[in-house]
XYZ file of C-alpha atoms in Angstrom:
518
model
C 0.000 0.000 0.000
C 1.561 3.388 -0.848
C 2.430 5.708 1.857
C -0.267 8.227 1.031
C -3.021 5.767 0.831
C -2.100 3.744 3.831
C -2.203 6.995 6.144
C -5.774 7.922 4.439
C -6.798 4.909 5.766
C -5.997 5.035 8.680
C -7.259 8.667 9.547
C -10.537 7.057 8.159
C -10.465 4.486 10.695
C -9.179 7.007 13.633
C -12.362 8.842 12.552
C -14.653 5.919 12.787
C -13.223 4.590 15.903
C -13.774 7.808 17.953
C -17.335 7.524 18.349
C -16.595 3.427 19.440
C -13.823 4.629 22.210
C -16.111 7.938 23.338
C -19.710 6.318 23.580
C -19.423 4.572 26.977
C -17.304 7.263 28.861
C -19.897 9.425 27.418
C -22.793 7.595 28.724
C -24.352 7.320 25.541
C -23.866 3.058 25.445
C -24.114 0.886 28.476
C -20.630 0.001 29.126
C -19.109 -2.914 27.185
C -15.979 -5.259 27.907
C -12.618 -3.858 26.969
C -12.457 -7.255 24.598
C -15.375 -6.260 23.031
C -14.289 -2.639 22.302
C -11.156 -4.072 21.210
C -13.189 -6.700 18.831
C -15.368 -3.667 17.168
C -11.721 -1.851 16.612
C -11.218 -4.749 14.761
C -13.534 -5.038 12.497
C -13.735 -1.646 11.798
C -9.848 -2.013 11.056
C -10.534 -4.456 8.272
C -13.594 -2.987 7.364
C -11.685 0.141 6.526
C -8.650 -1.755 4.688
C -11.723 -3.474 2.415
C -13.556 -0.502 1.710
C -11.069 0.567 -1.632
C -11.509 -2.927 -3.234
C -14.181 -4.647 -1.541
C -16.235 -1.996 -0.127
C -19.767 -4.385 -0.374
C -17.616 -6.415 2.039
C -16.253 -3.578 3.919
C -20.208 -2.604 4.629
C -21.158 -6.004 5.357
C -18.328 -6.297 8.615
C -19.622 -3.131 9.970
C -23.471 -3.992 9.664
C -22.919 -7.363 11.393
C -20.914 -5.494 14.167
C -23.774 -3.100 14.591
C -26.638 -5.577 14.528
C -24.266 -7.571 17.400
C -24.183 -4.630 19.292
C -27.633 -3.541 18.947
C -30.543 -5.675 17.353
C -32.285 -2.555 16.283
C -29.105 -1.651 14.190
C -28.526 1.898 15.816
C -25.424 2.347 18.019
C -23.923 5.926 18.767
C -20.431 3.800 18.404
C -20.826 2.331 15.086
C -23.538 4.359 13.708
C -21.137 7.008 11.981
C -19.047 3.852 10.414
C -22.252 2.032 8.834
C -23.232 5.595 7.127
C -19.500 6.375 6.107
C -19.055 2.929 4.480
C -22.527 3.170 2.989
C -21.418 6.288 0.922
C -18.219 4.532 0.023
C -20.097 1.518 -1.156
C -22.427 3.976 -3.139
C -19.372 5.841 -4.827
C -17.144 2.421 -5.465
C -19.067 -0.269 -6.445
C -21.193 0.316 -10.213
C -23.351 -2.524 -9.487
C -26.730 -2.066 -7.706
C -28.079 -5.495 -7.294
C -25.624 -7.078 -4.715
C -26.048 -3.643 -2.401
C -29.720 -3.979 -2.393
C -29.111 -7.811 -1.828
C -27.381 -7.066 1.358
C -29.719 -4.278 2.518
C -32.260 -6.752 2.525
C -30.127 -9.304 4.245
C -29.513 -7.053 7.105
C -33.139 -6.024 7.281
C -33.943 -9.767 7.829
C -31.407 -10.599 10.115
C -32.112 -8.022 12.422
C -36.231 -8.711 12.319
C -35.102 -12.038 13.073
C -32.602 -11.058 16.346
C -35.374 -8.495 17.522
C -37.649 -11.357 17.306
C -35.742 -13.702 19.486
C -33.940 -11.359 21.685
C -35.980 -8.098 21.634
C -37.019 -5.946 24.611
C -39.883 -4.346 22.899
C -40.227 -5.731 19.068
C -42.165 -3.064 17.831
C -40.082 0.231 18.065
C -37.188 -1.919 18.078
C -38.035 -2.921 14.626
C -38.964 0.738 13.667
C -35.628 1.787 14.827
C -34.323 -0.923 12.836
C -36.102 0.155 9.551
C -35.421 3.834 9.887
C -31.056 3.327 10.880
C -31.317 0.614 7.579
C -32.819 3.377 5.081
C -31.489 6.489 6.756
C -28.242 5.733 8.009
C -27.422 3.189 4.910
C -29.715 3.186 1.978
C -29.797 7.298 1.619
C -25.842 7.332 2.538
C -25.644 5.008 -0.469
C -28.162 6.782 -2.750
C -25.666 9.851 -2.328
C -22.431 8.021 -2.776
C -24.008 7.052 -6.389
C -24.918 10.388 -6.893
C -21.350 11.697 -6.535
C -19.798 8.668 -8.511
C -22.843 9.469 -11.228
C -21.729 13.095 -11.194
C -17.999 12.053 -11.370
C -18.718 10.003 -14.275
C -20.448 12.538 -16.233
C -18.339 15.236 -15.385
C -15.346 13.278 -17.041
C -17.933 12.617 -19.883
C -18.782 16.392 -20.417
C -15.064 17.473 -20.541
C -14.523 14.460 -23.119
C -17.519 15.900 -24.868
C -16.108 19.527 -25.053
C -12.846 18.103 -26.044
C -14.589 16.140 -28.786
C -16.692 19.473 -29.440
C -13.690 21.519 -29.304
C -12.123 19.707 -32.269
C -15.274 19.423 -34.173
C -15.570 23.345 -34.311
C -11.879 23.421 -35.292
C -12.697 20.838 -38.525
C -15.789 23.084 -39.018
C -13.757 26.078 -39.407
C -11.248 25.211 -41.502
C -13.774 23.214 -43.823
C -15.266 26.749 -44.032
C -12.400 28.000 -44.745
C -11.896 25.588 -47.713
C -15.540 26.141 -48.862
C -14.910 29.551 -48.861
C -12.151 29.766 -51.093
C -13.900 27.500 -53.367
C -16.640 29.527 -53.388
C -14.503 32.597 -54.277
C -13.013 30.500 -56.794
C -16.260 29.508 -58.784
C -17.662 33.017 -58.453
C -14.500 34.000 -60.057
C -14.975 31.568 -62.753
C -18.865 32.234 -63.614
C -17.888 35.832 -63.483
C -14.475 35.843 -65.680
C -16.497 32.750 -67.906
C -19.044 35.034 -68.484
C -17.246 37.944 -69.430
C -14.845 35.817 -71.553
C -17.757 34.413 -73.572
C -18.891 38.170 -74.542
C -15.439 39.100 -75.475
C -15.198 36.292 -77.787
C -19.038 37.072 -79.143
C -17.698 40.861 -80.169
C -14.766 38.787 -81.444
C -16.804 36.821 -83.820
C -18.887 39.626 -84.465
C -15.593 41.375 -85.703
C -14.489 38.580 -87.403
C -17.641 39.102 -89.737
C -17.590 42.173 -90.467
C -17.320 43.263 -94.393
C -14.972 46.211 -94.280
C -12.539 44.313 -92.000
C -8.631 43.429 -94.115
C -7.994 39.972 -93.924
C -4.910 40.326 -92.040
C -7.405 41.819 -88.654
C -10.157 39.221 -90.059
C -7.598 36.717 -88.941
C -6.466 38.674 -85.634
C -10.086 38.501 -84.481
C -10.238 34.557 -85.137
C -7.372 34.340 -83.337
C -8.815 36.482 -80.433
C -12.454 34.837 -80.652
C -9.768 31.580 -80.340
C -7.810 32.535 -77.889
C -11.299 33.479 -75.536
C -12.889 30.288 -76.165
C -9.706 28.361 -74.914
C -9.097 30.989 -71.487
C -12.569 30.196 -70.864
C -11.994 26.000 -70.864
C -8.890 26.432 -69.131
C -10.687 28.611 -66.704
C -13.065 26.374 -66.159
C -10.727 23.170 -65.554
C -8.520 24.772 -63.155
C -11.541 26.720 -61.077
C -14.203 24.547 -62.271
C -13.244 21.567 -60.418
C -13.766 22.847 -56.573
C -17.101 23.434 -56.872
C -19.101 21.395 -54.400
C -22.125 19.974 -54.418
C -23.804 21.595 -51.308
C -22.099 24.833 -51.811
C -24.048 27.846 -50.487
C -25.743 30.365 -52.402
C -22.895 33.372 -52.739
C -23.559 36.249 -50.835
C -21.870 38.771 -53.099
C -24.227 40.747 -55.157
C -24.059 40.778 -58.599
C -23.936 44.784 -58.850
C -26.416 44.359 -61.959
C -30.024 43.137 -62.350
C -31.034 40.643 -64.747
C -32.262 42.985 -67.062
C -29.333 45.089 -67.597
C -27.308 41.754 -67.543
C -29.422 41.162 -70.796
C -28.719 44.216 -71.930
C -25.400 43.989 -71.733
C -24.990 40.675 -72.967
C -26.697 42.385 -76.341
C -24.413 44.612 -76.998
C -21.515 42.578 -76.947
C -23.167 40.570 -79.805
C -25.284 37.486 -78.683
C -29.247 37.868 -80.353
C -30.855 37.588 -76.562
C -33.976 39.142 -76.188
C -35.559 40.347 -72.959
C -39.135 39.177 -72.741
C -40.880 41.033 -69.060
C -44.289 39.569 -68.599
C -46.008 42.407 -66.941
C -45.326 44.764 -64.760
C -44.674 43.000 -61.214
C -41.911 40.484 -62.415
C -38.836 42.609 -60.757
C -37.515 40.795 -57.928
C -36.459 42.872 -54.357
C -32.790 44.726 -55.729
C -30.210 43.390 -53.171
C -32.192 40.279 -51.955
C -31.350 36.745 -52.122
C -33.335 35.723 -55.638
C -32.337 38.796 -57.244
C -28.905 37.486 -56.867
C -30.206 33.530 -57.623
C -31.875 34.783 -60.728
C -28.781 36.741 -62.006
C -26.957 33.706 -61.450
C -29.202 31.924 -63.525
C -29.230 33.992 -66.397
C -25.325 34.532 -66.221
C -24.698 31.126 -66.614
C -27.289 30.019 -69.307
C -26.244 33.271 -71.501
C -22.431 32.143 -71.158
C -23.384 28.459 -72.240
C -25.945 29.724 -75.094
C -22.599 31.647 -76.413
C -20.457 28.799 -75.780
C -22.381 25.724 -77.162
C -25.227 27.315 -79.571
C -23.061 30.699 -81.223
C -25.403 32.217 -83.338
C -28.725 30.914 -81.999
C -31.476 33.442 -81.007
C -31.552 33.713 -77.083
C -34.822 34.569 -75.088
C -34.763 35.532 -71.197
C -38.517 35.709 -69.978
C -39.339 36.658 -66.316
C -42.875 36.258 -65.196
C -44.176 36.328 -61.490
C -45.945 33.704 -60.086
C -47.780 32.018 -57.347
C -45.496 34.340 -54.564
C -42.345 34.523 -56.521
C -40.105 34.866 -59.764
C -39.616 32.358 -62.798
C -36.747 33.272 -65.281
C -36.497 31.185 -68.071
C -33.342 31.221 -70.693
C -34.457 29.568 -73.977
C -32.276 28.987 -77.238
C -32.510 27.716 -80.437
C -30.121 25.944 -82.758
C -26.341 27.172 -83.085
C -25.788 28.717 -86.626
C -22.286 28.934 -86.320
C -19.506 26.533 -85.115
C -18.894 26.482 -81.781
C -15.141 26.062 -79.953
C -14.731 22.852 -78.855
C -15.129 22.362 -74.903
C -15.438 20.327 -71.919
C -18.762 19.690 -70.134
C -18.939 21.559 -66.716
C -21.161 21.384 -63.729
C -22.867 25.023 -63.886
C -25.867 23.620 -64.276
C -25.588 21.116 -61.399
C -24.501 24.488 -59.201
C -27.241 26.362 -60.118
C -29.610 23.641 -59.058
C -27.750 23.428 -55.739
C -27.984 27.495 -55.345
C -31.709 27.178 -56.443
C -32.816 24.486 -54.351
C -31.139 25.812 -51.253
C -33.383 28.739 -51.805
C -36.512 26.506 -51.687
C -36.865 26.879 -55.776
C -37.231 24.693 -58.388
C -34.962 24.477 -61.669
C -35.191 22.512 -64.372
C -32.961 21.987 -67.434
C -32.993 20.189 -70.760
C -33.241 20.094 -74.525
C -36.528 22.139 -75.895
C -36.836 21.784 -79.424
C -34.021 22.300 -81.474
C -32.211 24.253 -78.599
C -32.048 24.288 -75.164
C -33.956 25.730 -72.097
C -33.242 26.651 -68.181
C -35.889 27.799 -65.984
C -36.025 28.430 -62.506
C -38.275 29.438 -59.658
C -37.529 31.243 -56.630
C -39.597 32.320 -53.990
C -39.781 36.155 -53.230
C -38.468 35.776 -50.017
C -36.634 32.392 -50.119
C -35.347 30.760 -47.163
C -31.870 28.989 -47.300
C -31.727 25.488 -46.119
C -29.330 24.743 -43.467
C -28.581 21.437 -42.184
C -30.997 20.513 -38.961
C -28.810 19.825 -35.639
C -30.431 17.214 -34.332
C -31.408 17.983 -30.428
C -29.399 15.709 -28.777
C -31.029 13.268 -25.759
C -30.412 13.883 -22.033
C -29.697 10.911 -20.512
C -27.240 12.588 -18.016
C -30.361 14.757 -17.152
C -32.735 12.133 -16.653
C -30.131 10.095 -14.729
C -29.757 12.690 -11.852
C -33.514 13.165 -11.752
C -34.146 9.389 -11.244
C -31.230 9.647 -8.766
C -32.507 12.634 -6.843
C -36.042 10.981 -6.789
C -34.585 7.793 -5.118
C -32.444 10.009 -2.817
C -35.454 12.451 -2.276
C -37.791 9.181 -1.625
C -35.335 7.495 1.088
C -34.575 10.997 2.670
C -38.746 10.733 3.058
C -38.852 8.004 4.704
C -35.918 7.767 6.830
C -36.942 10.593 8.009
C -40.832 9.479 8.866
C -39.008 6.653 10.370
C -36.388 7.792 12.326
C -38.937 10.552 13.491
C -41.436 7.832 14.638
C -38.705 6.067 16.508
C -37.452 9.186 18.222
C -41.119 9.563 19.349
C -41.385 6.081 20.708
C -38.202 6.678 22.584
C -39.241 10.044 24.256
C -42.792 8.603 25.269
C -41.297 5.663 26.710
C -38.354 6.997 28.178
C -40.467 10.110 29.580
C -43.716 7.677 30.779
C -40.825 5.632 33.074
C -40.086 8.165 35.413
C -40.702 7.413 38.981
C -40.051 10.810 41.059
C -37.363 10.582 43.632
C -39.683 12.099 46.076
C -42.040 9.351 45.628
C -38.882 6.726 45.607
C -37.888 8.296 49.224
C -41.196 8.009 50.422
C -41.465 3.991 49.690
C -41.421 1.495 52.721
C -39.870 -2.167 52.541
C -42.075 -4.190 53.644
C -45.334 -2.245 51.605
C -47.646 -3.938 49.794
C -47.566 -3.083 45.758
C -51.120 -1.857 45.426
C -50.188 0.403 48.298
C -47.303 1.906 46.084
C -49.413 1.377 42.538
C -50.621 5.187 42.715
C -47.437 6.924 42.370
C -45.411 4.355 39.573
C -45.381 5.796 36.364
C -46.986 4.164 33.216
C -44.406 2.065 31.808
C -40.808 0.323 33.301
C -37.426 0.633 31.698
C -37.007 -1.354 28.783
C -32.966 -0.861 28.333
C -32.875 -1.667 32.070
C -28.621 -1.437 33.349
C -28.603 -4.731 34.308
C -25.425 -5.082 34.048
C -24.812 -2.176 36.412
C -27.459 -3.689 38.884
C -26.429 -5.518 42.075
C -27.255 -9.285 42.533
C -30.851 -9.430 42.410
C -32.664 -10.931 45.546
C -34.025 -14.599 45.363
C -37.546 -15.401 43.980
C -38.311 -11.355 43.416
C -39.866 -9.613 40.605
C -37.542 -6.262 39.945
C -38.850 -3.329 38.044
C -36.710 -0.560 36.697
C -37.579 3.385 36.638
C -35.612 6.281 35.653
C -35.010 8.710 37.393
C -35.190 11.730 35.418
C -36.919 12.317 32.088
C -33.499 13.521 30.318
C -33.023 12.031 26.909
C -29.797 10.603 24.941
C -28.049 10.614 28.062
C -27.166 8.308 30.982
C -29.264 8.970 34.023
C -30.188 7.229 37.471
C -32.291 4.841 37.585
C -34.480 3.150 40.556
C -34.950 -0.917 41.415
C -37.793 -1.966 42.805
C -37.997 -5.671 43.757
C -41.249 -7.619 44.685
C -41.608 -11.174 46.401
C -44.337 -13.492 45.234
C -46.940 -11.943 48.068
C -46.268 -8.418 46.393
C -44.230 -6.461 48.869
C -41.585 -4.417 48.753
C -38.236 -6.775 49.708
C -35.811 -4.019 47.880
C -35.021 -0.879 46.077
C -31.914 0.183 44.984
C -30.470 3.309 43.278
C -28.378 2.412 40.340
C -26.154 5.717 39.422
C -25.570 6.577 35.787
C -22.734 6.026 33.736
C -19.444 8.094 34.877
C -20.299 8.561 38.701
C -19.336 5.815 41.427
C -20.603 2.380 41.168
C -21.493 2.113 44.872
C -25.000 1.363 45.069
C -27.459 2.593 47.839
C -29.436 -0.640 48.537
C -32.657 -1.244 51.293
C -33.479 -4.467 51.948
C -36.096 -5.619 54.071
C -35.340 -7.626 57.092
């Protein structure tokens, strides 16, 4: 056993032995043998070396000792012990079963031993009940509750830790995301505005007044745009996600000037309004959606279909805004590209938004429309409210503790009751003790006896009592939890007086004033 351990335990059982060595100088026990004080030392000396490893064991020793001592359980000397190793039993052992098992065992035994051996059974036995769930069961109850609020204190920091890390990885996968969202706002953007510098290319390239020698400079240039846009789009394209948020920058245009624009760089798109309510809030969340939208289908229309007629119509309906991009067939040739995701983004962006888009071949062209809500909502992921089973665990905990507090204390205050009415209805005045006769007949001294006779009578304490005499025992004062005087009266078989003696109380001198009769 290492040095700091083996001197906790032993100030544990220094502390648990005082009340054992103080009780009967005290007058609070009827004195005991010195081998029997030395016995319950003991015990409690190997109760207190189990109680780290074997502590159901540990609890065990010290209820046997008490239930030797006293067969209601309750002893001022090993009372404190049996509640102390009932908390350590609560906070050491994780099983509940064999603690109840033993609870119950000491329950019987002692109903058994007050049967047998009992004074008075019946507040005996409540004395018995009330020590067993107040001094042990509730002791217990709250030696769980600190090992339960141990346990989940260790699991709470583990949680935070775990927590801790999780925000971490949260933050830097933001991080990421936002980069790559920078990235692929970058690309629509610079896509876009490549595809309209190669449209005013082409339309250059066409024109009739233009020398060959800039006719092929503008080939080269529509060239050159076509192939900065694929390139653009492979190195940026690729870290667009799935799931990616809408982007919060605005697009510093509405749609229709982005139409407008896109016209006079060379692509036939046509702006088609329908009415006069289709304008979406400036600044909001679908203005930016929709611009998006129409960005992205006006850069493919250039890319994959030059030439073909372009139509943007915007109507408003049932709450919010439907844009749809349609195109026809491509009268020119187009560059030769990769497919990209922009459409798969946009139905990410649009969906988030609580829209719908849809996208597809319409004729001999191609057509993207989209819906968004006037005031659209972006999804976020739902956090799932997590269970409290550490929560309900200290309430079902509390509840026990709560319950046994209840009755321990019913208990224990029904058995302090029964003591003070018995103790307090035994009293037989000095005055009327002085005033007795030897020789007087018992109905003669009926009148001034009190109600009830000692039951703890100090027997032990008593001188030899006379032969073929009934002796009664009566305190002498009504004081409680201490050690007071107490008067014997002794009775032959005719019902006289034959003796009374004075027995003194614990701590004063043992000589005993004794009348006989002659």
């Amino acid at each position: 056993m290492e040095g700091p351990r083996f001197w906790s335990v032993c100030l544990l059982w220094v502390a648990l032995a005082l009340p054992a060595l103080t009780a009967d100088g005290l007058g609070l026990n009827e004195p005991r043998p010195v081998w029997q004080q030395a016995a319950g030392l003991g015990v409690l000396a190997a109760a207190v070396a189990l109680a780290r490893r074997r502590p159901l064991v540990a609890f065990g020793l010290t209820a046997v000792l008490s239930l030797l001592a006293a067969p209601a359980l309750f002893t001022v000397s090993y009372g404190p012990a049996l509640g102390v190793l009932a908390l350590l039993l609560g906070l050491r052992a994780a099983q509940v079963r064999p603690a109840a098992l033993v609870f119950v065992a000491v329950g019987c035994a002692g109903t058994v031993k007050i049967a047998f051996v009992g004074v008075d059974p019946a507040p005996e036995w409540v004395v018995l009940t009330g020590t067993l769930l107040f001094g042990c069961v509730f002791p217990w109850l709250g030696g769980r509750y600190w090992r339960q609020s141990r346990e989940l204190a260790a699991a709470g920091w583990t949680r935070a830790a775990r927590l801790e890390d999780e925000r971490r990885g949260a933050e830097e996968r933001a991080r990421l995301r936002e980069r790559a969202r920078i990235a692929q706002d970058m690309h629509d953007s610079l896509g876009h505005e490549l595809s309209l510098i190669a449209l005013r290319a082409g339309a250059l390239q066409v024109a009739a007044d233009l020398p060959d020698g800039h006719r092929a400079a503008a080939a080269d240039l529509r060239a050159a745009a076509a192939d900065a846009t694929d390139r653009l789009h492979r190195i940026i394209g690729v870290l667009r996600e799935d799931d990616e948020p809408v982007p919060l920058t605005p697009a510093g245009e509405s749609v229709e000037e982005l139409v407008a624009r896109a016209a006079e760089s060379g692509l036939p798109v046509r702006w088609e309004p329908a009415g006069s309510g289709t304008a979406v809030q400036p600044g909001g969340v679908a203005e930016r959606i929709l611009h998006r939208v129409v960005r992205e289908a006006l850069t493919n229309a250039a890319r994959h279909a030059p030439g073909a007629p372009v139509t943007v119509a915007a109507a408003e309906e049932a709450g919010g805004t439907t844009v749809t991009v349609t195109n026809g067939r491509a009268t020119q040739k187009s560059s030769p590209s990769v497919g990209g995701s922009g459409l798969l983004g946009l139905r990410v962006a649009v969906t988030a938004a609580d829209g719908d888009f849809t996208a597809g071949p319409h004729g001999d062209g191609f057509r993207v429309r989209a819906y968004i809500p006037q005031q659209p909502t972006p999804r976020s992921p739902r956090t799932a409210v997590p269970s409290a089973p550490f929560t309900r665990a200290r309430r079902r905990v509390v509840v026990a503790i709560a319950a046994a507090a209840c009755a321990g204390v019913v208990l224990v205050g029904g058995a302090f009751g029964w003591y003070a009415y018995t103790e307090t209805h035994s009293v037989l005045q000095p005055a009327a003790y002085a005033k007795m006769r030897l020789g007087s007949p018992a109905d003669e001294i009926a009148p001034v006896l009190p109600d009830r006779t000692v039951r703890d009578a100090p027997v032990e304490r008593a001188p030899a009592q006379p032969e073929d005499t009934d002796c009664r025992y009566y305190r002498a004062s009504g004081e409680l939890l201490v050690s007071v005087d107490h008067f014997r009266l002794c009775f032959d078989a005719e019902g006289r007086l034959v003796a009374k003696d004075v027995i003194p109380r614990v701590g004063l001198s043992n000589d005993t004033h004794k009348e006989v009769a002659r």
